[in-house]
Short mmCIF file of C-alpha atoms in Angstrom, two decimals:
data_model
loop_
_atom_site.label_atom_id
_atom_site.label_comp_id
_atom_site.label_asym_id
_atom_site.label_seq_id
_atom_site.Cartn_x
_atom_site.Cartn_y
_atom_site.Cartn_z
CA MET A 1 121.86 121.63 98.81
CA PHE A 2 124.41 118.79 98.04
CA ARG A 3 124.20 116.15 95.73
CA SER A 4 125.01 112.59 96.52
CA LYS A 5 127.62 110.69 94.70
CA ILE A 6 128.61 106.96 93.94
CA ALA A 7 132.14 106.97 96.21
CA GLY A 8 132.49 102.84 96.39
CA ILE A 9 130.97 99.88 95.13
CA GLY A 10 130.67 96.69 96.12
CA LYS A 11 129.42 93.07 95.60
CA TYR A 12 129.28 90.03 96.71
CA LEU A 13 128.51 86.02 95.15
CA PRO A 14 127.86 83.09 97.02
CA SER A 15 130.45 80.62 95.50
CA ARG A 16 127.76 77.80 94.98
CA VAL A 17 126.67 77.96 91.16
CA VAL A 18 122.93 76.83 90.28
CA SER A 19 122.80 75.04 86.69
CA ASN A 20 119.71 74.70 85.25
CA GLN A 21 120.22 71.34 85.09
CA ASP A 22 120.26 71.36 88.75
CA LEU A 23 117.18 72.36 89.61
CA VAL A 24 115.55 69.71 87.00
CA LYS A 25 116.54 66.96 90.25
CA TYR A 26 113.58 68.17 92.24
CA MET A 27 111.26 70.06 89.61
CA ASP A 28 109.43 68.99 86.20
CA THR A 29 111.65 71.45 84.30
CA SER A 30 114.60 71.88 81.79
CA ASP A 31 117.19 73.96 80.83
CA GLU A 32 115.24 75.32 77.81
CA TRP A 33 112.28 75.80 79.47
CA ILE A 34 113.60 78.02 82.15
CA GLN A 35 116.37 80.14 79.41
CA GLU A 36 112.81 80.74 77.37
CA ARG A 37 110.55 82.24 79.81
CA THR A 38 113.64 84.51 82.35
CA GLY A 39 116.73 84.12 80.12
CA ILE A 40 118.57 82.14 83.05
CA LYS A 41 120.92 79.76 82.79
CA GLU A 42 122.45 79.90 86.79
CA ARG A 43 122.47 81.57 89.87
CA ARG A 44 123.78 81.70 93.11
CA TYR A 45 123.13 79.96 96.81
CA ALA A 46 124.57 81.27 99.83
CA HIS A 47 125.67 77.98 102.19
CA ARG A 48 123.05 76.82 104.26
CA THR A 49 124.11 78.09 107.79
CA ALA A 50 127.93 80.00 107.05
CA GLU A 51 125.79 82.54 104.97
CA THR A 52 123.37 84.55 105.74
CA THR A 53 121.71 87.90 104.30
CA THR A 54 123.87 90.29 106.23
CA THR A 55 127.16 88.48 106.09
CA MET A 56 127.29 88.44 102.49
CA GLY A 57 126.00 91.86 103.14
CA VAL A 58 129.19 92.80 104.96
CA GLU A 59 131.11 90.82 102.46
CA ALA A 60 129.94 93.83 100.02
CA ALA A 61 130.15 96.71 102.35
CA GLN A 62 133.38 95.76 103.05
CA ILE A 63 134.65 96.62 99.53
CA ALA A 64 132.19 99.25 99.03
CA ILE A 65 133.80 100.92 102.01
CA GLU A 66 137.25 100.21 100.89
CA ARG A 67 136.85 101.77 97.38
CA ALA A 68 135.07 104.83 98.93
CA GLY A 69 138.20 105.51 101.11
CA ILE A 70 137.04 105.06 104.40
CA THR A 71 136.47 103.16 107.32
CA PRO A 72 133.83 101.49 108.56
CA GLN A 73 134.16 103.16 111.47
CA ASP A 74 133.34 106.57 109.20
CA ILE A 75 129.95 105.70 108.17
CA ASP A 76 127.41 107.45 109.91
CA PHE A 77 124.13 105.81 108.48
CA ILE A 78 122.79 102.60 106.88
CA VAL A 79 119.88 101.57 105.28
CA PHE A 80 119.35 97.85 104.46
CA ALA A 81 117.16 96.44 101.68
CA THR A 82 115.96 92.63 101.88
CA LEU A 83 112.92 90.96 101.91
CA SER A 84 114.63 87.90 103.33
CA PRO A 85 115.96 89.32 106.48
CA ASP A 86 118.21 87.01 108.95
CA TYR A 87 115.52 87.77 111.53
CA TYR A 88 111.81 88.70 111.20
CA PHE A 89 113.26 91.32 114.21
CA PRO A 90 115.94 93.30 114.34
CA GLY A 91 116.21 94.32 110.98
CA CYS A 92 120.01 93.41 109.23
CA GLY A 93 121.16 96.75 109.81
CA VAL A 94 122.01 96.40 113.55
CA LEU A 95 123.20 93.39 113.05
CA LEU A 96 126.01 94.30 109.85
CA GLN A 97 126.28 97.38 112.36
CA ARG A 98 127.47 95.28 114.90
CA ALA A 99 129.49 92.49 112.33
CA MET A 100 131.57 96.09 111.06
CA LYS A 101 132.33 96.88 114.52
CA MET A 102 130.78 100.43 113.54
CA LYS A 103 130.08 103.29 116.25
CA GLU A 104 126.71 103.44 117.78
CA ILE A 105 124.59 104.48 114.22
CA GLY A 106 121.35 104.64 112.87
CA ALA A 107 120.68 101.56 110.85
CA LEU A 108 117.19 101.63 108.47
CA ASP A 109 115.83 98.41 107.31
CA VAL A 110 113.86 98.83 104.12
CA ARG A 111 111.45 96.01 102.98
CA ASN A 112 110.60 96.67 99.42
CA GLN A 113 111.45 93.27 97.99
CA CYS A 114 112.68 94.43 93.83
CA SER A 115 112.42 97.57 94.44
CA GLY A 116 114.77 97.44 97.63
CA PHE A 117 117.52 98.96 96.78
CA LEU A 118 116.00 101.95 94.49
CA TYR A 119 113.74 102.68 97.94
CA ALA A 120 117.06 102.59 99.78
CA LEU A 121 119.02 104.33 97.88
CA SER A 122 116.76 106.61 97.40
CA VAL A 123 116.58 107.12 100.96
CA ALA A 124 119.90 107.96 101.36
CA ASP A 125 119.78 110.41 98.78
CA GLN A 126 117.84 112.62 101.20
CA PHE A 127 120.09 112.59 104.12
CA ILE A 128 122.98 113.56 102.23
CA LYS A 129 121.49 115.96 100.14
CA THR A 130 119.86 117.31 103.13
CA GLY A 131 123.56 117.69 105.40
CA MET A 132 122.33 115.43 107.87
CA TYR A 133 124.71 112.34 107.29
CA LYS A 134 128.54 112.23 105.15
CA ASN A 135 128.97 108.25 104.39
CA ILE A 136 125.85 106.31 103.95
CA LEU A 137 126.11 103.15 103.78
CA VAL A 138 123.38 101.35 101.43
CA VAL A 139 123.20 97.20 101.25
CA GLY A 140 120.90 94.94 98.90
CA SER A 141 121.72 91.32 100.01
CA GLU A 142 118.71 88.61 99.57
CA LYS A 143 119.09 85.23 100.85
CA HIS A 144 116.47 83.67 98.69
CA SER A 145 117.20 80.01 98.59
CA PHE A 146 116.63 79.06 102.16
CA GLY A 147 112.96 80.16 101.58
CA LEU A 148 111.66 78.84 98.04
CA ASP A 149 109.64 76.11 97.28
CA PHE A 150 112.00 73.05 95.33
CA SER A 151 109.30 71.35 93.57
CA THR A 152 107.39 71.44 90.44
CA ARG A 153 104.65 73.21 92.16
CA GLY A 154 107.10 76.00 92.70
CA ARG A 155 109.07 76.13 89.78
CA ASN A 156 107.54 79.41 88.13
CA ILE A 157 109.89 81.09 91.10
CA THR A 158 112.58 79.06 92.20
CA VAL A 159 114.09 78.75 88.87
CA ILE A 160 113.96 82.90 88.72
CA PHE A 161 115.53 83.99 92.48
CA GLY A 162 119.08 83.33 93.70
CA ASP A 163 121.46 85.04 96.59
CA GLY A 164 123.66 87.42 96.60
CA ALA A 165 124.42 90.85 98.01
CA GLY A 166 125.91 94.52 96.52
CA ALA A 167 126.72 97.76 98.45
CA VAL A 168 127.57 101.47 98.29
CA VAL A 169 128.91 104.01 100.33
CA LEU A 170 126.71 107.75 99.42
CA GLN A 171 128.48 111.08 100.02
CA PRO A 172 127.86 114.81 99.02
CA THR A 173 129.52 116.38 96.18
CA GLU A 174 129.04 120.02 95.20
CA ASP A 175 130.57 119.18 91.60
CA PRO A 176 127.59 119.80 88.99
CA ASN A 177 128.39 116.73 86.81
CA ARG A 178 128.54 113.70 89.66
CA GLY A 179 125.80 112.69 91.88
CA ILE A 180 122.14 111.28 91.66
CA LEU A 181 120.08 113.28 89.26
CA SER A 182 116.48 112.14 90.72
CA SER A 183 114.82 108.81 92.18
CA HIS A 184 110.85 108.12 91.02
CA LEU A 185 109.22 105.74 93.21
CA HIS A 186 105.90 104.61 92.52
CA SER A 187 103.48 101.32 94.40
CA ASP A 188 100.43 100.39 93.25
CA GLY A 189 98.66 98.03 95.95
CA GLU A 190 95.77 97.32 93.53
CA SER A 191 97.65 93.84 92.65
CA ALA A 192 99.58 93.26 95.29
CA GLU A 193 99.14 89.90 95.76
CA ILE A 194 100.23 88.97 92.32
CA LEU A 195 103.86 87.97 94.26
CA ALA A 196 103.02 87.70 97.76
CA MET A 197 105.09 85.96 100.55
CA TYR A 198 101.75 85.49 102.76
CA ASN A 199 103.30 83.55 105.87
CA PRO A 200 104.27 83.98 108.68
CA GLY A 201 102.29 87.49 108.62
CA THR A 202 99.53 88.43 111.02
CA HIS A 203 96.64 88.47 108.45
CA ALA A 204 95.01 84.88 110.05
CA ASN A 205 91.82 85.81 109.13
CA HIS A 206 92.84 84.86 105.33
CA TRP A 207 92.56 81.76 105.94
CA THR A 208 89.42 80.73 107.32
CA ASN A 209 85.77 82.21 106.81
CA GLU A 210 84.87 82.56 110.35
CA PRO A 211 84.89 85.53 111.62
CA VAL A 212 88.31 86.28 113.96
CA ALA A 213 86.19 87.48 117.20
CA ASP A 214 85.74 82.97 117.04
CA PHE A 215 88.97 82.50 118.30
CA ASP A 216 90.97 82.87 121.88
CA ASP A 217 93.62 85.03 121.83
CA ALA A 218 95.76 81.67 122.02
CA GLU A 219 94.31 80.61 118.66
CA ILE A 220 95.15 83.26 116.93
CA GLY A 221 98.94 83.36 117.71
CA GLN A 222 99.03 79.77 116.45
CA MET A 223 97.77 81.57 113.02
CA PHE A 224 101.10 83.26 112.60
CA LEU A 225 102.86 80.22 111.87
CA SER A 226 101.54 76.85 112.48
CA HIS A 227 101.73 73.75 111.52
CA ALA A 228 98.40 73.61 109.30
CA ILE A 229 100.31 76.19 107.64
CA ILE A 230 103.26 74.73 107.04
CA ASP A 231 101.29 71.55 105.78
CA LYS A 232 99.65 73.34 103.28
CA ALA A 233 103.10 74.60 101.95
CA GLN A 234 101.46 78.02 102.59
CA VAL A 235 104.89 79.53 103.75
CA PHE A 236 106.28 79.92 100.16
CA PRO A 237 105.78 82.77 97.59
CA ASN A 238 103.65 82.90 95.44
CA MET A 239 103.09 84.49 92.08
CA ASP A 240 100.82 84.81 88.73
CA GLY A 241 103.12 85.22 86.26
CA GLN A 242 101.70 86.38 83.21
CA ALA A 243 99.84 89.14 85.41
CA VAL A 244 103.45 90.26 86.74
CA PHE A 245 104.86 90.41 83.33
CA LYS A 246 102.17 92.08 81.85
CA LYS A 247 102.62 95.21 84.80
CA ALA A 248 106.36 95.10 84.23
CA ILE A 249 106.34 95.82 80.70
CA ILE A 250 104.14 98.71 81.12
CA LYS A 251 105.61 100.27 84.65
CA PHE A 252 109.10 99.89 83.75
CA PRO A 253 109.30 102.45 80.64
CA GLU A 254 106.88 104.56 82.41
CA VAL A 255 109.21 105.32 85.38
CA ILE A 256 111.97 105.45 82.32
CA MET A 257 110.46 107.79 80.51
CA GLU A 258 109.51 109.91 83.27
CA SER A 259 112.68 110.21 85.32
CA LEU A 260 114.58 111.05 81.76
CA SER A 261 111.62 113.95 80.64
CA VAL A 262 112.60 115.29 84.57
CA ASN A 263 116.08 115.35 83.95
CA GLY A 264 115.45 117.12 80.01
CA TYR A 265 117.01 114.08 78.65
CA SER A 266 115.82 110.85 75.70
CA THR A 267 116.21 107.83 75.73
CA ALA A 268 119.29 108.10 72.74
CA ASP A 269 120.88 110.00 75.65
CA ILE A 270 120.80 106.68 77.34
CA LYS A 271 124.75 104.77 77.51
CA VAL A 272 123.82 102.68 80.02
CA LEU A 273 120.63 100.74 81.01
CA ILE A 274 120.98 98.35 84.04
CA PRO A 275 117.57 96.71 84.65
CA HIS A 276 116.82 94.56 88.12
CA GLN A 277 117.46 91.25 87.02
CA ALA A 278 114.65 88.90 86.85
CA ASN A 279 113.72 88.23 83.63
CA LEU A 280 115.60 88.94 80.75
CA ARG A 281 112.43 88.39 78.05
CA ILE A 282 111.57 91.89 80.28
CA ALA A 283 114.56 93.84 79.97
CA GLN A 284 114.34 93.19 75.67
CA PHE A 285 110.59 94.24 75.85
CA VAL A 286 111.78 97.16 77.59
CA GLN A 287 114.77 97.44 75.23
CA GLN A 288 112.45 97.74 71.90
CA LYS A 289 110.20 99.65 72.89
CA LEU A 290 112.02 102.06 73.99
CA LYS A 291 114.38 101.71 70.75
CA LEU A 292 117.83 101.00 72.57
CA ARG A 293 120.56 99.23 70.73
CA ASP A 294 121.86 95.98 72.14
CA ASP A 295 125.57 97.74 73.68
#
């Protein structure tokens, strides 16, 4: 069985920088309030029309492919992770394949939110290990800014998220000292709604106490996305920040220790830890719990 190695890495950040002070124009917040709770000072926003989730993914992918020493024509599978796709369907994977003029290959979209890139990487890893594909492009790209609530009501989410993309090319290797050692994926649906974007969606019965049978097909169809849903600001993401924080500081160390244990390592062996970016306070808590040095 092969191992998967990361042969090339690429990233893309939009040029527009949005500081905490910029957000004060839209909501009751401050630089101090945001930094105290998240550690974030600024974020990037994509151009409203010229940049999409796919175009940012293309920019990152071009760099990763070039660094891997191959061309877009050498890619034989795409895994694209995003929660902010260009279209409800089709997925960004096929849009990227078309934009980069690749041959006719498989393109899989992964919708696992913040953990999407890790899920995408783990899927690609399995295809490499089995020998099915030799050059897999894994992309994580988000254009959050187009769907945020820029009011005080939505500040606990809006101050956190920005736009950008990253990509890697996975290839097989027989070198025992290189490659992905293991992946450890978990989900806990019990608390699914503590961070969620409900609309547009197919859960029309969630917004009314009346039985769905009392509505005709046309009325139910309008519940997917209606003026009423928009007027009630039910098209924005919602988060119970404290609940998410409490969940993260428990689950994050658990899965790190699981991955170390399976591979025969301890926290003392960690040279670099790269956590997801959402909250510096979570990262600091994990660092303290695992007794990792600042460097």
